[in-house]
mmCIF file of C-alpha atoms and ligand atoms in Angstrom:
data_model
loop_
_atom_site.group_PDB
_atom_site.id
_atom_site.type_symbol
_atom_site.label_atom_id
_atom_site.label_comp_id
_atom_site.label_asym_id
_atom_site.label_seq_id
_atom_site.Cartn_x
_atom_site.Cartn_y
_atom_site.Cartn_z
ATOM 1 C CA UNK A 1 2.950 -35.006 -41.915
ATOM 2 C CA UNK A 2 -0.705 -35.272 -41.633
ATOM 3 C CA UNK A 3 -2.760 -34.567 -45.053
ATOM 4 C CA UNK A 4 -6.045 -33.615 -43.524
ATOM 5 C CA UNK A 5 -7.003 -30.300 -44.762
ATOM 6 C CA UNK A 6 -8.032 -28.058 -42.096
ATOM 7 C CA UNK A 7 -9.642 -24.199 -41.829
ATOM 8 C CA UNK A 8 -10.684 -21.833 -39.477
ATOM 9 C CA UNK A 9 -14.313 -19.995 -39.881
ATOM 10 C CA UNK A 10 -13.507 -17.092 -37.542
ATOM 11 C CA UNK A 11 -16.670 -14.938 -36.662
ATOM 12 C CA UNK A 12 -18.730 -12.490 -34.094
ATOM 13 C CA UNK A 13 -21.552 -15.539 -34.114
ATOM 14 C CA UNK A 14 -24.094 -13.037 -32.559
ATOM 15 C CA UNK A 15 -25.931 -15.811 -32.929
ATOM 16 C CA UNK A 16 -25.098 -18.008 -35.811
ATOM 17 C CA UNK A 17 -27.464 -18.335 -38.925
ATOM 18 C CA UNK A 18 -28.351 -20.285 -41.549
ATOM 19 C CA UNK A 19 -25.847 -18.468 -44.050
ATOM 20 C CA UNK A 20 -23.002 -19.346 -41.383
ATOM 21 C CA UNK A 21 -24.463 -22.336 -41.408
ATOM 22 C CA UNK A 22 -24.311 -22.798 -44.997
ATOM 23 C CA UNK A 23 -20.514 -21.534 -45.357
ATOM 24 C CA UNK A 24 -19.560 -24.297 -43.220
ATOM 25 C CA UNK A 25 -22.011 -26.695 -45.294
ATOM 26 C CA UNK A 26 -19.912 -25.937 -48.409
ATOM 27 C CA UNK A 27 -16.576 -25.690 -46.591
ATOM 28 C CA UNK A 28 -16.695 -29.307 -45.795
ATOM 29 C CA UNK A 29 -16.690 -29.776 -49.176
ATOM 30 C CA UNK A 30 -13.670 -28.737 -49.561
ATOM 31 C CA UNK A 31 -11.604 -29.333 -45.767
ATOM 32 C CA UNK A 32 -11.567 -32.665 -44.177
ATOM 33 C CA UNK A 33 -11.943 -30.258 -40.723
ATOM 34 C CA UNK A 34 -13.252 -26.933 -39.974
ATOM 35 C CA UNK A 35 -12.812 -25.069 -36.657
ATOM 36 C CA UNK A 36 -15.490 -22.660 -35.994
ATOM 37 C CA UNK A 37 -13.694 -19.864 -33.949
ATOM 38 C CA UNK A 38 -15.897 -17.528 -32.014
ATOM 39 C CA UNK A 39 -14.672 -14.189 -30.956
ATOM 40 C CA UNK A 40 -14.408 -12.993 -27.703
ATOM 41 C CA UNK A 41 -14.533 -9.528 -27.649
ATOM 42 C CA UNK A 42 -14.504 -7.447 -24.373
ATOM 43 C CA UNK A 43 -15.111 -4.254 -26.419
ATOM 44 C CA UNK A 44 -17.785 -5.211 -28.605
ATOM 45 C CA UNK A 45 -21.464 -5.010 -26.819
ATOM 46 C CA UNK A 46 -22.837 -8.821 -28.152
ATOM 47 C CA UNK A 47 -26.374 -9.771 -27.329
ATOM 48 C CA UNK A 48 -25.446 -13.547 -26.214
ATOM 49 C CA UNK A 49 -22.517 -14.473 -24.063
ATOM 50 C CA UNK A 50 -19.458 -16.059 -25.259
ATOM 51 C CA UNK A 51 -20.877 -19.045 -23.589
ATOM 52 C CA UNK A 52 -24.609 -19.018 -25.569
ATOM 53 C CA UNK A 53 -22.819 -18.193 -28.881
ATOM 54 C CA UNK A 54 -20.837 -21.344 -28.409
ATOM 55 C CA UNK A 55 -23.551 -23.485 -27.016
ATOM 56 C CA UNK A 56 -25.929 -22.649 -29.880
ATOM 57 C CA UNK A 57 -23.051 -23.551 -32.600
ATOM 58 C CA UNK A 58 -22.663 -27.302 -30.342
ATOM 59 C CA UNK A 59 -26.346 -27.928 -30.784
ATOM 60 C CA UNK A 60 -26.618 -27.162 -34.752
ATOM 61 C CA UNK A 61 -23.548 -29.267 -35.295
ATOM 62 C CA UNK A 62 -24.719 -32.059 -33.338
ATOM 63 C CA UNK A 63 -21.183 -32.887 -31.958
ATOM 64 C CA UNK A 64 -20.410 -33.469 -36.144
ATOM 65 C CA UNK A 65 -16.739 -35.471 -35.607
ATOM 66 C CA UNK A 66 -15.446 -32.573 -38.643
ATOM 67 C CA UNK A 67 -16.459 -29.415 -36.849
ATOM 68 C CA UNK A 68 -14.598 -28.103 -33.750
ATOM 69 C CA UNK A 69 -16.486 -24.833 -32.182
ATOM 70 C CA UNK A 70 -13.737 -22.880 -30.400
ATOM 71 C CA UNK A 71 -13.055 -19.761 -28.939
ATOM 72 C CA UNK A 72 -10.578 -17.270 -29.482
ATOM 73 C CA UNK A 73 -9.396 -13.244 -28.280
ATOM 74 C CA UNK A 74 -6.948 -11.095 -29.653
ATOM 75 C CA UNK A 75 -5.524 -11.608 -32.950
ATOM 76 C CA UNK A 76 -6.822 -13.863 -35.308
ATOM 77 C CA UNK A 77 -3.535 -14.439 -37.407
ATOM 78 C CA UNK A 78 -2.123 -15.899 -33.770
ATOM 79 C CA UNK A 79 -4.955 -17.646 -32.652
ATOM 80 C CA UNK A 80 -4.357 -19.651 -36.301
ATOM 81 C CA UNK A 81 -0.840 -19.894 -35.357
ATOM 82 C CA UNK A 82 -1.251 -21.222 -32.140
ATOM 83 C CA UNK A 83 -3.848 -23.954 -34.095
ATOM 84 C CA UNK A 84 -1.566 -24.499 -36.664
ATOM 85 C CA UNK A 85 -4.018 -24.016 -39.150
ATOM 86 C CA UNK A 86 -3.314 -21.599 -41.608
ATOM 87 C CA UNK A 87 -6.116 -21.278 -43.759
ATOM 88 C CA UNK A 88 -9.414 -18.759 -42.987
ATOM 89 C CA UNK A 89 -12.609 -19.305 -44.406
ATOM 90 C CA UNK A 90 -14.663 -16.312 -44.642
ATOM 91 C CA UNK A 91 -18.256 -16.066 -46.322
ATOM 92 C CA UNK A 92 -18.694 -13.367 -49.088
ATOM 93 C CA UNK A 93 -22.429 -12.284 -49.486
ATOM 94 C CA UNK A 94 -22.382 -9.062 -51.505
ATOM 95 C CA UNK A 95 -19.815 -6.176 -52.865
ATOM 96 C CA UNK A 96 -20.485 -4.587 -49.569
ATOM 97 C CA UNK A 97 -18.322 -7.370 -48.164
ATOM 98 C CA UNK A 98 -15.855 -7.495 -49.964
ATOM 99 C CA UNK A 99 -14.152 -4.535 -49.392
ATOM 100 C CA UNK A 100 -13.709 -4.872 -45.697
ATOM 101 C CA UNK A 101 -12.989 -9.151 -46.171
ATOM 102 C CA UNK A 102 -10.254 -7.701 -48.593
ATOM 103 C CA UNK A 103 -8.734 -5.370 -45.706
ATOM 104 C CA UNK A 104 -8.612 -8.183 -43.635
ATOM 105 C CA UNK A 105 -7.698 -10.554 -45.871
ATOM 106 C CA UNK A 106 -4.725 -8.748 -46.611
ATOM 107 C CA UNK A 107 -3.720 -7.434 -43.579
ATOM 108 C CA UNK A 108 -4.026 -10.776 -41.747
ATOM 109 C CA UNK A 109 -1.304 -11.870 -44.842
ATOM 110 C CA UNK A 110 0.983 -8.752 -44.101
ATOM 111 C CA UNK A 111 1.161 -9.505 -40.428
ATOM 112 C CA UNK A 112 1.403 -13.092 -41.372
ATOM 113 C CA UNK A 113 2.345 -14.553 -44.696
ATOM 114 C CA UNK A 114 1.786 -18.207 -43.666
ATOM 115 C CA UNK A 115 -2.067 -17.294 -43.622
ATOM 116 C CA UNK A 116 -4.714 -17.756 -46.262
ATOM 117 C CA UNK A 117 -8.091 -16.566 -46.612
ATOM 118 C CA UNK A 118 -10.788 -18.458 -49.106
ATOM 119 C CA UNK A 119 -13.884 -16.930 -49.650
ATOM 120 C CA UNK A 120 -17.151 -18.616 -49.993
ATOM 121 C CA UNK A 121 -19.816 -17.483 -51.207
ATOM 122 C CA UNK A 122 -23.555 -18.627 -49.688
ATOM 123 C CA UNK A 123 -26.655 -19.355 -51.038
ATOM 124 C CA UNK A 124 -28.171 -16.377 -52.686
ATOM 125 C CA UNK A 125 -31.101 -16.394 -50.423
ATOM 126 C CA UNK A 126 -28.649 -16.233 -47.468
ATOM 127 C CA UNK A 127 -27.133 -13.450 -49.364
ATOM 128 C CA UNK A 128 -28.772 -10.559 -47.506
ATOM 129 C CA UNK A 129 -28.478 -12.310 -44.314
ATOM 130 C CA UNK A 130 -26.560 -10.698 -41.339
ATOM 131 C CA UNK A 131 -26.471 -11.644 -37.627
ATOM 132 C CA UNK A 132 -27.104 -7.907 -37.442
ATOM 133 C CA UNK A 133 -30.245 -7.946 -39.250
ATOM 134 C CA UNK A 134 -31.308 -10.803 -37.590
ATOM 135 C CA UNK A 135 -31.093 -9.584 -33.508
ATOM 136 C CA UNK A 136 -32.854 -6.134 -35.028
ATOM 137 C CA UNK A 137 -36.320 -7.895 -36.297
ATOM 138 C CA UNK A 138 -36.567 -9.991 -33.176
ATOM 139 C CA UNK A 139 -35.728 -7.023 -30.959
ATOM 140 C CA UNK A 140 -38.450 -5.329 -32.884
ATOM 141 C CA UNK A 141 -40.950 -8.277 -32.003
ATOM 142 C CA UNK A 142 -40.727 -9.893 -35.678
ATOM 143 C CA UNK A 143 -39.417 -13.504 -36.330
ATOM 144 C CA UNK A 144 -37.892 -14.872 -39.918
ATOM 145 C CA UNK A 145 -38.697 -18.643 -40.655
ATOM 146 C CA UNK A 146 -35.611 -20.718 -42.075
ATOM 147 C CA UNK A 147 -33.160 -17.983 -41.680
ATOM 148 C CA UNK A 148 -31.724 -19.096 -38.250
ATOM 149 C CA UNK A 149 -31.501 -22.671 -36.883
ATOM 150 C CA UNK A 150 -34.560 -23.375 -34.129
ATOM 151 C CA UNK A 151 -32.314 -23.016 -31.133
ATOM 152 C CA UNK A 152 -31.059 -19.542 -32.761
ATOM 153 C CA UNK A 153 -35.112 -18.934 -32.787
ATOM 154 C CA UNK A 154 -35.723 -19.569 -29.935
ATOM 155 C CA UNK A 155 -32.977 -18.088 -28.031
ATOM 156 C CA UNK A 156 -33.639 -15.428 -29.632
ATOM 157 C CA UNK A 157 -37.225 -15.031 -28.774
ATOM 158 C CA UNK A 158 -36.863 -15.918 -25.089
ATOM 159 C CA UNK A 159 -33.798 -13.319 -25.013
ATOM 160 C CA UNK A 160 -36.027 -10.603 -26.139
ATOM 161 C CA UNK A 161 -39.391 -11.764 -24.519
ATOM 162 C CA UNK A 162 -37.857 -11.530 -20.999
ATOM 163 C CA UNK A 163 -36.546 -8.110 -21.729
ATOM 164 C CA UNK A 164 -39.686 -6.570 -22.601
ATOM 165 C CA UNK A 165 -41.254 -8.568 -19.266
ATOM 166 C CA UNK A 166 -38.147 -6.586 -17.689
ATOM 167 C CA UNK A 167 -39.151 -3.595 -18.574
ATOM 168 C CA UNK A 168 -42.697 -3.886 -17.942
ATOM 169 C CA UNK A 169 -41.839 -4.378 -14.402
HETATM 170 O O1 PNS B 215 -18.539 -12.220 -37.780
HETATM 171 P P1 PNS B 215 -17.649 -11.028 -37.950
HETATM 172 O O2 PNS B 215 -17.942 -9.997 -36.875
HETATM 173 O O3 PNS B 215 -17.711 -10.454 -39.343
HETATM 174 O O4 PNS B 215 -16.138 -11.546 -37.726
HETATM 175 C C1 PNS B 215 -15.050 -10.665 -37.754
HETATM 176 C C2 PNS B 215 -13.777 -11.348 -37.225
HETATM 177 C C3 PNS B 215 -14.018 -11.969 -35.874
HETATM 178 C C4 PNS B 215 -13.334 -12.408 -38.200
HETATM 179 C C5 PNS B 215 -12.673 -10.238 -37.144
HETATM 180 O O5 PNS B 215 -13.167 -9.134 -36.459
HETATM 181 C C6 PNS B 215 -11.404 -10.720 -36.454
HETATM 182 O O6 PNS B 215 -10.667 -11.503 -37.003
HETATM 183 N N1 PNS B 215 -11.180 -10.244 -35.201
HETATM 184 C C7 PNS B 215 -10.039 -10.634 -34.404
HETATM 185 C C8 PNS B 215 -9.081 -9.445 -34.175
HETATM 186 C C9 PNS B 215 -8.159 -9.251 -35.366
HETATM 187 O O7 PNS B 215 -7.423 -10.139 -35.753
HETATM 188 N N2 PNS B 215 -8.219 -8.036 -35.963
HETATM 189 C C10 PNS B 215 -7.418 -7.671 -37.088
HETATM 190 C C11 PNS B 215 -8.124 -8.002 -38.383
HETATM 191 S S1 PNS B 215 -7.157 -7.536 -39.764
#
């Protein structure tokens, strides 16, 4: 039986930030391997494709021999059965997170009692940080420094500059 300790970071990663970035950072710490498993989601409207989301995560991890960037749909507790990997890491920035991480967290264990969630917890200046937040101050025409990686930054800025050229067709 192999003894390399493996997780899961499952997310929307619409894009990835730095506070992803530094949950993964301090999950290494502690798991030989971590898969970074990006949600497809046919229901949920995301601003970059499956295809972006995953690129982006390639280029910040610089094809890193411990980090695997993945893909999943459906249900996360099968997705981690199918891997075999039955630990989630999830990052906890405030109270406000916890109470929805703790639904999940529990719920993935009562439809699945093999699976584990740790929690994290980032940086505090990453601690207000959302993708969310993030998509809404570029859309807006703003940029943060040192929040997102520079291909997030400029993704981001090219996505948004070549809407508003769209619309000033
Ligand atoms: O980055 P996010 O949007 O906070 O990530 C949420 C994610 C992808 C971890 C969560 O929505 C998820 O696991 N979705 C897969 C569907 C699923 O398993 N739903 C039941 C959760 S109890």
């Amino acid at each position: 039986m192999s003894n390399t300790k493996n997780a899961v970071y499952p997310g929307s990663y619409d894009p990835i930030t730095n506070g992803h970035i530094d949950i993964i950072e301090r999950g290494l710490r502690i798991f030989d391997h971590i898969t970074v498993a990006v949600l497809t989601n046919p229901d949920k409207q995301s601003l970059f494709t499956l295809d972006e989301r995953l690129e982006m995560i390639h280029q910040c991890f610089n094809k890193n021999p411990r980090i695997e960037v993945d893909a999943f749909e459906g249900l996360l507790v099968d997705y981690v059965d199918r891997k075999g990997i039955h630990t989630v890491v999830r990052g906890l920035r405030a109270i406000s997170d916890f109470e929805v991480e703790f639904q999940m967290a529990l719920m993935n264990r009562r439809i699945n009692r093999e699976v584990e969630t740790i929690f994290l917890v980032p940086s505090v200046c990453y601690s207000f940080l959302s993708s969310r937040l993030v998509k809404e101050i570029y859309r807006l025409g703003g940029s943060i420094q040192q929040m997102v990686p520079d291909v997030v930054d400029q993704r981001l800025k090219e996505k948004f500059h070549s809407r508003h050229n769209h619309r000033q067709k």
